[in-house]
């Protein structure tokens, strides 16, 4: 074990009790020991001179800005001494290994390692391919082939035009045969027929000649292309073998000393960067050196990427697509963890409130942390509750949804016809909705319009990304209500209805750059998400009367 990796706490931790269970890495409140370990890492990052990396915190610093996720693992050594480990996700300052940080699971950048050697072989093949693809010889052979094609086409087309022209001339001659004797006509018909045959035979010979020339020209090109294709196939096989070798080398330990490769964990199809995150690096090092994991936390350091929302010094859970299969299926095997909140029913002990109803529809008030429709694990939801309240209702019932964490008004259709008519109003955007939100910070402007397209983060569902290339249009109007205690109350008027639209538009630097209070995905967790669907206006599907229902926010 490297001497400077397992570190002692610099702060006094004598009065802090150890957690009873290990941190559930995908949704957690950082333990006091994790917070202290993170603070000591952040103090190091603020003053260190061991490496130069542009986190985007210093405007005068040159180089590409890359914020980083860092992790801390509080653990005990074999004699019960408490300390912590540090890790970073991916590379730091272009390197895998730095003093005070746990090493990578497998260092592909190692100078004498097999990856560098095989990479050089692949690079040599790439250079050969590039030389052959851009060689003058191949270029000249391709030009020769193209020239032969053009000449062949021109020659054959000219002969076909000649045959057509001669046929017209023969037909004109036949018109003049009327004054000739039958013997003379017979003789002339024979001559014309022979002339036609000669031209057709010439066309066949010409076609055969040019086909031969084209075949030879194509063979010359194929000789070069075959060399290139052979090299590409060799590259493909070598690259595949290298990938499999990498998968085998990227193997993770658990507390029982069992190893499992990234290839087996992801069925030989791991997402890019899997195994390079802080969490698996920390746990692997701990198990390798007989350190007992006590608590863990990860935080973001530096400027946020343009597409996603990351706040400097803020704690975040481990990513799901890359880390969840590694940690939950293998590395944390046998370790007693805090409860998985995704397996708990958030709606337990809560009731929906019916604010308006008639024979066709209802408007209900959904509490925060309450599913609109059944999830993969939890079935309790607005849909299930409404089904129980209106057992004779037909149709889909749920006309539109609210995020689980958002409270407020939802339209319920009691029959298929009403559902279709209300849905049509949503499609035509004639339904007006007003949300109220409490933002974490002071908003200077009084009103505005946000237009930031969104798509799901495929590596970390259900988080959303701002994506101008593949995102769907997402537009929001907003008006400031008041500012108080360094927080701002606003009205949101969503024009579109994308997942997490208001949450992202509030928190993203190109939006309001102020997260909604209690937003555990794009801001800081609190007692609840302070976002409420306060008012809805729609036309009754039968009477066409305009109806407005309002329920003030409980915060």
Coordinates of C-alpha atoms in Angstrom, one line a residue:
X1 CA 0.0 0.0 0.0
X2 CA 1.4 3.4 -0.9
X3 CA 2.3 5.4 2.2
X4 CA 0.5 8.6 1.2
X5 CA -2.9 7.0 0.0
X6 CA -4.5 5.9 3.3
X7 CA -4.6 9.2 5.2
X8 CA -5.4 10.2 8.8
X9 CA -8.0 12.8 9.6
X10 CA -6.4 16.2 10.2
X11 CA -9.5 17.4 12.0
X12 CA -10.6 16.2 15.5
X13 CA -13.2 13.4 14.9
X14 CA -13.2 12.0 18.4
X15 CA -16.8 12.9 19.1
X16 CA -18.2 11.5 15.9
X17 CA -19.9 8.1 15.9
X18 CA -19.4 5.7 13.1
X19 CA -22.4 5.0 10.9
X20 CA -24.2 1.8 11.6
X21 CA -24.4 0.9 7.9
X22 CA -22.4 1.7 4.8
X23 CA -23.5 4.5 2.4
X24 CA -26.0 3.5 -0.2
X25 CA -24.0 5.1 -3.1
X26 CA -26.9 6.0 -5.4
X27 CA -28.9 8.2 -2.9
X28 CA -27.5 9.4 0.3
X29 CA -26.9 12.1 2.9
X30 CA -23.1 12.3 3.4
X31 CA -22.1 11.2 6.9
X32 CA -20.2 13.7 9.0
X33 CA -16.9 11.8 8.5
X34 CA -17.4 11.8 4.8
X35 CA -18.0 15.6 4.9
X36 CA -14.8 16.1 6.9
X37 CA -12.8 13.9 4.5
X38 CA -14.3 15.8 1.5
X39 CA -13.4 19.1 3.1
X40 CA -9.8 18.1 3.7
X41 CA -9.6 17.0 0.1
X42 CA -11.1 20.3 -1.1
X43 CA -8.5 22.2 1.1
X44 CA -5.8 20.2 -0.7
X45 CA -7.2 21.0 -4.1
X46 CA -7.3 24.7 -3.4
X47 CA -3.6 24.9 -2.4
X48 CA -1.9 21.9 -4.2
X49 CA 1.0 22.4 -6.6
X50 CA 1.5 18.7 -7.4
X51 CA -0.3 18.8 -10.8
X52 CA -1.8 21.4 -13.1
X53 CA -5.4 20.9 -14.2
X54 CA -7.8 23.6 -15.4
X55 CA -11.0 23.1 -13.4
X56 CA -12.4 26.4 -14.7
X57 CA -12.1 28.2 -11.3
X58 CA -9.3 30.5 -12.4
X59 CA -10.1 32.7 -15.4
X60 CA -6.4 33.4 -16.0
X61 CA -5.5 29.7 -16.3
X62 CA -4.9 28.4 -19.8
X63 CA -6.0 25.0 -21.2
X64 CA -9.2 23.1 -21.7
X65 CA -11.6 23.5 -18.8
X66 CA -12.6 20.1 -17.3
X67 CA -14.5 19.9 -14.0
X68 CA -14.0 16.6 -12.1
X69 CA -15.9 14.3 -9.8
X70 CA -13.9 13.4 -6.7
X71 CA -14.7 10.8 -4.1
X72 CA -13.7 10.0 -0.5
X73 CA -14.0 6.7 1.3
X74 CA -13.8 6.6 5.1
X75 CA -12.3 3.3 6.2
X76 CA -10.4 1.5 9.0
X77 CA -7.2 -0.4 8.6
X78 CA -6.3 -3.8 10.2
X79 CA -5.7 -2.3 13.6
X80 CA -8.9 -0.2 13.7
X81 CA -7.3 3.1 12.8
X82 CA -9.7 5.4 11.1
X83 CA -8.7 7.3 7.9
X84 CA -9.8 8.0 4.4
X85 CA -8.9 7.5 0.7
X86 CA -9.2 9.9 -2.1
X87 CA -10.1 9.3 -5.8
X88 CA -11.0 11.1 -9.0
X89 CA -13.1 10.0 -11.9
X90 CA -11.3 9.4 -15.2
X91 CA -7.9 11.1 -15.6
X92 CA -6.6 14.1 -13.8
X93 CA -4.2 16.4 -15.6
X94 CA -4.0 13.8 -18.3
X95 CA -2.7 11.1 -15.9
X96 CA -4.1 8.1 -14.2
X97 CA -2.0 8.2 -11.0
X98 CA -1.2 11.0 -8.6
X99 CA 0.2 11.2 -5.0
X100 CA -2.5 10.9 -2.3
X101 CA -5.0 9.4 -4.7
X102 CA -5.9 5.7 -5.1
X103 CA -4.5 4.3 -8.4
X104 CA -6.7 3.4 -11.4
X105 CA -8.0 -0.2 -11.6
X106 CA -5.8 -0.8 -14.6
X107 CA -3.4 1.8 -16.0
X108 CA -3.6 1.7 -19.8
X109 CA -1.1 4.6 -20.0
X110 CA 1.7 2.5 -18.4
X111 CA 4.7 2.8 -20.7
X112 CA 5.8 -0.9 -20.8
X113 CA 2.2 -2.3 -20.5
X114 CA 0.6 -4.5 -23.1
X115 CA -2.0 -1.8 -24.0
X116 CA 0.7 0.7 -25.1
X117 CA 2.5 -2.0 -27.1
X118 CA -0.7 -3.2 -28.8
X119 CA -1.8 0.4 -29.4
X120 CA 1.5 1.0 -31.3
X121 CA 0.9 -2.0 -33.4
X122 CA -2.6 -0.7 -34.3
X123 CA -1.3 2.7 -35.0
X124 CA 1.3 1.2 -37.3
X125 CA -1.5 -0.6 -39.2
X126 CA -3.5 2.7 -39.3
X127 CA -0.5 4.4 -40.8
X128 CA -0.1 1.7 -43.5
X129 CA -3.8 2.0 -44.3
X130 CA -3.6 5.7 -44.6
X131 CA -0.5 5.5 -46.9
X132 CA -2.2 3.0 -49.2
X133 CA -5.5 4.9 -49.2
X134 CA -3.8 8.2 -50.2
X135 CA -1.1 6.7 -52.5
X136 CA -0.6 8.2 -56.0
X137 CA -0.6 4.6 -57.4
X138 CA -4.2 4.0 -56.1
X139 CA -5.2 7.5 -57.2
X140 CA -3.9 6.9 -60.7
X141 CA -5.5 3.4 -61.0
X142 CA -8.9 4.9 -59.9
X143 CA -8.5 7.7 -62.5
X144 CA -7.7 5.1 -65.1
X145 CA -10.8 3.1 -64.2
X146 CA -13.0 6.1 -64.3
X147 CA -11.5 7.2 -67.7
X148 CA -12.1 3.7 -69.1
X149 CA -15.7 3.8 -67.8
X150 CA -16.3 7.1 -69.5
X151 CA -14.6 6.0 -72.8
X152 CA -16.6 2.8 -72.8
X153 CA -19.8 4.6 -72.2
X154 CA -19.1 7.2 -74.8
X155 CA -18.1 4.6 -77.5
X156 CA -21.0 2.3 -76.9
X157 CA -23.5 5.2 -76.8
X158 CA -22.2 6.6 -80.1
X159 CA -22.5 3.2 -81.7
X160 CA -26.1 2.8 -80.4
X161 CA -26.9 6.3 -81.8
X162 CA -25.4 5.3 -85.1
X163 CA -27.5 2.2 -85.3
X164 CA -30.7 4.3 -84.6
X165 CA -29.7 6.8 -87.3
X166 CA -28.9 4.1 -89.9
X167 CA -32.3 2.5 -89.2
X168 CA -34.1 5.7 -89.9
X169 CA -32.1 6.0 -93.2
X170 CA -33.0 2.5 -94.1
X171 CA -36.7 3.1 -93.5
X172 CA -36.5 6.2 -95.7
X173 CA -34.9 4.2 -98.5
X174 CA -37.7 1.6 -98.3
X175 CA -40.3 4.4 -99.0
X176 CA -38.6 5.0 -102.3
X177 CA -38.7 1.3 -103.3
X178 CA -42.2 1.6 -104.8
X179 CA -41.0 2.3 -108.4
X180 CA -38.5 -0.7 -108.3
X181 CA -39.2 -4.2 -109.4
X182 CA -39.7 -7.0 -106.9
X183 CA -36.2 -8.4 -107.8
X184 CA -34.6 -5.0 -107.2
X185 CA -36.5 -4.6 -103.9
X186 CA -35.5 -8.0 -102.7
X187 CA -31.8 -7.3 -103.5
X188 CA -31.9 -3.9 -101.7
X189 CA -33.7 -5.4 -98.6
X190 CA -30.9 -8.0 -98.4
X191 CA -28.2 -5.2 -98.5
X192 CA -30.0 -3.2 -95.9
X193 CA -30.4 -6.3 -93.7
X194 CA -26.7 -7.0 -94.0
X195 CA -25.8 -3.4 -93.1
X196 CA -28.0 -3.7 -89.9
X197 CA -26.3 -7.0 -88.9
X198 CA -22.8 -5.5 -89.3
X199 CA -23.6 -2.6 -87.1
X200 CA -25.2 -4.9 -84.4
X201 CA -22.2 -7.2 -84.5
X202 CA -19.9 -4.2 -84.2
X203 CA -21.8 -3.1 -81.1
X204 CA -21.4 -6.6 -79.5
X205 CA -17.7 -6.6 -80.3
X206 CA -17.3 -3.1 -78.9
X207 CA -19.2 -4.0 -75.7
X208 CA -17.0 -7.1 -75.3
X209 CA -13.9 -5.1 -75.8
X210 CA -14.8 -2.4 -73.3
X211 CA -16.0 -5.0 -70.7
X212 CA -12.5 -6.6 -71.0
X213 CA -10.8 -3.2 -70.5
X214 CA -13.1 -2.3 -67.5
X215 CA -12.4 -5.7 -65.9
X216 CA -8.7 -5.2 -66.2
X217 CA -8.9 -1.7 -64.8
X218 CA -11.1 -2.8 -61.9
X219 CA -8.6 -5.6 -61.1
X220 CA -5.8 -3.1 -60.9
X221 CA -7.8 -1.1 -58.4
X222 CA -8.9 -4.2 -56.5
X223 CA -5.3 -5.3 -56.0
X224 CA -4.8 -2.1 -53.9
X225 CA -8.2 -2.2 -52.2
X226 CA -7.6 -5.9 -51.2
X227 CA -4.4 -4.9 -49.4
X228 CA -6.2 -2.1 -47.6
X229 CA -9.1 -4.5 -46.6
X230 CA -6.7 -7.1 -45.4
X231 CA -5.1 -4.5 -43.1
X232 CA -8.5 -3.3 -41.9
X233 CA -9.5 -6.9 -41.1
X234 CA -6.2 -7.5 -39.3
X235 CA -6.8 -4.2 -37.3
X236 CA -10.4 -5.3 -36.4
X237 CA -9.2 -8.7 -35.1
X238 CA -6.3 -7.2 -33.1
X239 CA -8.5 -4.4 -31.7
X240 CA -11.1 -7.0 -30.6
X241 CA -8.5 -9.1 -29.0
X242 CA -7.1 -6.0 -27.2
X243 CA -10.5 -5.0 -26.0
X244 CA -11.1 -8.5 -24.5
X245 CA -7.8 -8.4 -22.8
X246 CA -8.6 -5.0 -21.4
X247 CA -12.0 -6.3 -20.1
X248 CA -10.1 -9.2 -18.4
X249 CA -7.6 -6.8 -16.8
X250 CA -10.3 -4.5 -15.5
X251 CA -11.3 -6.8 -12.7
X252 CA -12.8 -5.6 -9.4
X253 CA -12.3 -7.0 -5.9
X254 CA -15.0 -7.3 -3.2
X255 CA -14.6 -7.8 0.6
X256 CA -14.3 -11.6 0.1
X257 CA -11.3 -11.2 -2.3
X258 CA -13.4 -12.3 -5.3
X259 CA -12.5 -10.7 -8.6
X260 CA -15.0 -10.0 -11.4
X261 CA -14.0 -8.5 -14.7
X262 CA -15.8 -5.6 -16.4
X263 CA -16.4 -7.9 -19.3
X264 CA -18.4 -10.3 -17.2
X265 CA -20.2 -7.6 -15.3
X266 CA -21.4 -6.0 -18.5
X267 CA -21.6 -9.1 -20.8
X268 CA -18.6 -7.8 -22.8
X269 CA -20.4 -4.5 -23.6
X270 CA -19.4 -2.0 -20.9
X271 CA -20.2 1.7 -21.4
X272 CA -17.3 4.0 -22.2
X273 CA -15.4 4.9 -19.0
X274 CA -16.9 2.1 -16.8
X275 CA -14.6 1.4 -13.9
X276 CA -12.9 4.8 -14.1
X277 CA -15.3 6.5 -11.7
X278 CA -14.2 7.4 -8.2
X279 CA -16.4 4.9 -6.3
X280 CA -15.1 1.6 -7.8
X281 CA -11.5 2.8 -7.6
X282 CA -11.9 3.6 -3.9
X283 CA -13.5 0.3 -3.0
X284 CA -11.1 -1.8 -5.1
X285 CA -8.1 -0.2 -3.3
X286 CA -9.7 -0.7 0.1
X287 CA -10.4 -4.4 -0.5
X288 CA -7.0 -4.9 -2.0
X289 CA -5.3 -3.5 1.1
X290 CA -7.6 -5.0 3.7
X291 CA -9.3 -1.7 4.6
X292 CA -12.8 -1.8 5.9
X293 CA -15.2 0.7 4.1
X294 CA -17.2 2.9 6.6
X295 CA -18.8 5.6 4.5
X296 CA -18.4 7.2 1.1
X297 CA -19.3 10.4 -0.7
X298 CA -18.6 12.0 -4.1
X299 CA -18.5 15.7 -5.0
X300 CA -18.0 17.9 -8.0
X301 CA -15.0 20.2 -8.3
X302 CA -14.9 23.0 -10.9
X303 CA -16.9 24.3 -13.7
X304 CA -20.0 22.4 -14.8
X305 CA -20.0 20.8 -18.3
X306 CA -22.1 22.7 -20.8
X307 CA -24.7 19.9 -21.2
X308 CA -25.3 18.7 -17.6
X309 CA -25.7 20.4 -14.3
X310 CA -22.9 20.1 -11.8
X311 CA -22.3 22.5 -8.9
X312 CA -18.9 23.2 -7.5
X313 CA -18.3 21.4 -4.1
X314 CA -21.8 19.8 -4.2
X315 CA -22.2 16.1 -3.3
X316 CA -23.6 13.7 -5.9
X317 CA -24.6 10.0 -6.0
X318 CA -22.6 7.5 -8.1
X319 CA -23.7 7.3 -11.7
X320 CA -26.1 4.5 -12.5
X321 CA -25.2 3.1 -15.9
X322 CA -21.5 2.7 -15.2
X323 CA -21.3 2.2 -11.4
X324 CA -24.5 0.4 -10.4
X325 CA -23.8 -2.9 -12.1
X326 CA -20.2 -2.9 -10.7
X327 CA -21.0 -1.9 -7.2
X328 CA -24.4 -3.5 -6.4
X329 CA -23.9 -6.8 -8.3
X330 CA -20.3 -7.4 -7.1
X331 CA -18.2 -4.9 -5.1
X332 CA -20.6 -4.3 -2.3
X333 CA -21.7 -7.9 -2.0
X334 CA -22.2 -8.8 1.7
X335 CA -21.8 -5.2 3.0
X336 CA -24.8 -4.0 5.0
X337 CA -25.9 -0.7 3.5
X338 CA -28.4 2.0 4.2
X339 CA -31.9 1.3 2.8
X340 CA -32.3 1.7 -0.9
X341 CA -34.9 4.6 -1.0
X342 CA -36.0 3.5 -4.5
X343 CA -37.4 0.3 -3.0
X344 CA -39.5 2.2 -0.4
X345 CA -43.0 3.5 -1.2
X346 CA -42.7 7.4 -1.1
X347 CA -46.5 7.7 -1.1
X348 CA -47.1 5.7 2.1
X349 CA -49.2 7.7 4.6
X350 CA -50.1 10.3 2.0
X351 CA -53.4 11.0 0.4
X352 CA -54.5 12.7 -2.9
X353 CA -57.0 15.5 -2.5
X354 CA -59.9 15.9 -4.9
X355 CA -60.4 19.6 -5.7
X356 CA -63.0 19.3 -8.5
X357 CA -65.1 16.5 -10.1
X358 CA -68.1 15.8 -12.2
X359 CA -69.3 12.9 -14.3
X360 CA -66.5 13.4 -16.9
X361 CA -63.4 14.3 -15.0
X362 CA -61.6 15.3 -11.8
X363 CA -58.8 17.6 -10.7
X364 CA -56.7 16.2 -7.9
X365 CA -53.8 17.6 -5.8
X366 CA -50.8 15.3 -5.8
X367 CA -48.5 15.4 -2.8
X368 CA -44.7 15.7 -3.3
X369 CA -42.8 12.4 -3.5
X370 CA -45.8 10.6 -4.9
X371 CA -45.7 8.7 -8.3
X372 CA -48.1 9.7 -11.0
X373 CA -48.1 6.2 -12.5
X374 CA -46.8 2.9 -11.2
X375 CA -43.0 2.5 -11.3
X376 CA -40.9 -0.6 -11.9
X377 CA -40.8 -1.5 -8.2
X378 CA -43.5 0.7 -6.6
X379 CA -47.1 0.4 -7.9
X380 CA -48.7 2.8 -5.4
X381 CA -49.4 6.0 -7.5
X382 CA -52.0 8.5 -8.5
X383 CA -53.2 6.0 -11.1
X384 CA -53.7 3.2 -8.5
X385 CA -55.4 5.5 -6.0
X386 CA -57.8 7.0 -8.7
X387 CA -58.6 3.5 -9.9
X388 CA -59.8 2.7 -6.4
X389 CA -61.7 5.9 -6.0
X390 CA -63.5 5.5 -9.5
X391 CA -63.7 1.7 -10.0
X392 CA -66.2 2.2 -12.9
X393 CA -64.1 4.7 -14.8
X394 CA -62.9 3.7 -18.2
X395 CA -59.9 4.8 -20.3
X396 CA -56.3 5.7 -19.2
X397 CA -57.5 8.0 -16.3
X398 CA -54.1 9.9 -16.2
X399 CA -54.3 12.8 -18.7
X400 CA -50.8 14.2 -17.9
X401 CA -48.1 13.5 -15.3
X402 CA -46.1 15.4 -12.7
X403 CA -42.6 14.4 -11.6
X404 CA -42.7 12.2 -8.4
X405 CA -41.1 15.0 -6.4
X406 CA -43.4 17.8 -7.7
X407 CA -46.7 18.4 -5.9
X408 CA -49.8 20.0 -7.4
X409 CA -52.7 19.7 -9.8
X410 CA -53.4 16.8 -12.2
X411 CA -56.3 16.2 -14.5
X412 CA -58.1 12.8 -14.3
X413 CA -60.4 11.6 -17.1
X414 CA -63.2 9.2 -16.2
X415 CA -63.8 7.9 -19.7
X416 CA -62.0 7.5 -23.0
X417 CA -63.8 10.3 -24.8
X418 CA -62.9 12.8 -22.1
X419 CA -59.4 11.6 -22.1
X420 CA -59.0 12.1 -25.9
X421 CA -60.5 15.6 -25.7
X422 CA -58.3 16.7 -22.9
X423 CA -55.3 15.2 -24.5
X424 CA -56.1 17.2 -27.7
X425 CA -56.1 20.4 -25.6
X426 CA -52.6 19.5 -24.3
X427 CA -51.4 18.8 -27.9
X428 CA -52.8 22.1 -29.1
X429 CA -51.3 23.8 -26.0
X430 CA -54.6 25.5 -25.1
X431 CA -54.4 24.2 -21.5
X432 CA -52.6 26.7 -19.3
X433 CA -50.5 25.6 -16.3
X434 CA -48.8 27.7 -13.7
X435 CA -46.1 26.4 -11.3
X436 CA -44.7 28.1 -8.3
X437 CA -41.1 27.4 -7.3
X438 CA -38.7 28.6 -4.6
X439 CA -35.2 29.1 -6.1
X440 CA -32.0 28.8 -4.1
X441 CA -30.5 32.3 -4.6
X442 CA -31.3 35.8 -5.7
X443 CA -32.8 36.3 -9.2
X444 CA -32.0 39.8 -10.5
X445 CA -34.3 39.9 -13.6
X446 CA -38.1 40.2 -13.2
X447 CA -39.3 37.9 -16.0
X448 CA -38.0 36.0 -19.0
X449 CA -38.2 33.1 -21.4
X450 CA -36.0 30.0 -21.4
X451 CA -35.5 27.8 -24.5
X452 CA -33.1 24.9 -23.8
X453 CA -33.7 21.6 -25.6
X454 CA -33.5 18.5 -23.4
X455 CA -32.7 14.8 -23.6
X456 CA -32.2 12.0 -21.1
X457 CA -28.6 11.4 -19.8
X458 CA -28.1 7.9 -21.1
X459 CA -25.3 7.3 -18.5
X460 CA -27.3 8.5 -15.5
X461 CA -31.1 8.2 -15.9
X462 CA -33.4 9.9 -15.0
X463 CA -31.1 13.0 -15.1
X464 CA -31.7 15.2 -18.2
X465 CA -29.1 17.0 -20.3
X466 CA -29.3 20.2 -22.3
X467 CA -28.5 19.1 -25.9
X468 CA -28.8 21.4 -28.9
X469 CA -28.1 18.5 -31.3
X470 CA -30.4 15.7 -30.2
X471 CA -32.6 17.3 -27.5
X472 CA -36.3 17.9 -27.8
X473 CA -37.6 21.5 -27.7
X474 CA -38.3 22.7 -24.1
X475 CA -39.6 26.2 -23.5
X476 CA -40.6 28.0 -20.2
X477 CA -41.8 31.5 -19.4
X478 CA -41.2 32.8 -15.9
X479 CA -42.1 35.7 -13.7
X480 CA -40.4 36.7 -10.4
X481 CA -42.8 37.1 -7.4
X482 CA -40.4 38.1 -4.6
X483 CA -37.0 37.7 -3.1
X484 CA -36.6 36.9 0.6
X485 CA -33.9 35.3 2.8
X486 CA -31.6 34.9 -0.2
X487 CA -34.2 32.8 -2.0
X488 CA -36.5 33.8 -4.9
X489 CA -40.1 32.8 -5.5
X490 CA -41.1 32.5 -9.1
X491 CA -44.0 31.5 -11.4
X492 CA -43.2 29.1 -14.2
X493 CA -45.4 28.8 -17.3
X494 CA -44.2 25.7 -19.2
X495 CA -45.0 25.9 -22.9
X496 CA -43.7 22.3 -23.5
X497 CA -43.8 19.4 -21.0
X498 CA -40.4 17.7 -21.0
X499 CA -39.2 15.5 -18.1
X500 CA -37.6 17.7 -15.4
X501 CA -38.0 20.7 -17.7
X502 CA -38.5 23.3 -14.9
X503 CA -35.9 21.8 -12.7
X504 CA -33.2 21.9 -15.5
X505 CA -34.3 25.3 -16.8
X506 CA -34.0 26.7 -13.2
X507 CA -30.6 25.2 -12.4
X508 CA -28.7 25.2 -15.7
X509 CA -26.2 28.1 -16.2
X510 CA -27.9 28.9 -19.5
X511 CA -31.3 29.1 -17.7
X512 CA -31.8 30.9 -14.4
X513 CA -28.6 29.3 -12.9
X514 CA -30.5 28.9 -9.6
X515 CA -31.6 25.4 -8.6
X516 CA -35.0 24.9 -7.1
X517 CA -34.8 24.5 -3.3
X518 CA -34.7 20.8 -2.4
X519 CA -33.8 19.5 -5.9
X520 CA -31.8 16.4 -5.1
X521 CA -30.8 15.9 -8.8
X522 CA -29.8 19.4 -9.9
X523 CA -29.4 21.3 -6.6
X524 CA -29.2 20.4 -2.9
X525 CA -31.5 17.9 -1.1
X526 CA -33.8 19.3 1.5
X527 CA -37.1 18.2 3.1
X528 CA -38.9 18.4 -0.3
X529 CA -38.6 19.8 -3.8
X530 CA -40.1 23.3 -3.6
X531 CA -42.0 23.0 -6.9
X532 CA -45.8 23.0 -7.1
X533 CA -48.2 22.9 -10.0
X534 CA -50.4 25.6 -8.5
X535 CA -53.0 26.4 -11.2
X536 CA -54.5 24.8 -14.3
X537 CA -57.0 26.2 -16.8
X538 CA -58.8 24.1 -19.4
X539 CA -62.0 23.9 -21.4
X540 CA -64.5 21.3 -20.2
X541 CA -64.8 18.6 -22.8
X542 CA -68.6 18.6 -22.7
X543 CA -69.8 22.1 -21.9
X544 CA -66.7 23.9 -23.4
X545 CA -66.8 26.1 -20.3
X546 CA -63.3 27.5 -19.3
X547 CA -62.4 26.2 -15.9
X548 CA -59.6 27.3 -13.7
X549 CA -58.6 25.4 -10.6
X550 CA -55.9 26.6 -8.1
X551 CA -54.3 25.1 -5.1
X552 CA -51.7 27.2 -3.3
X553 CA -48.2 25.8 -2.7
X554 CA -47.7 24.3 0.8
X555 CA -44.3 26.0 1.1

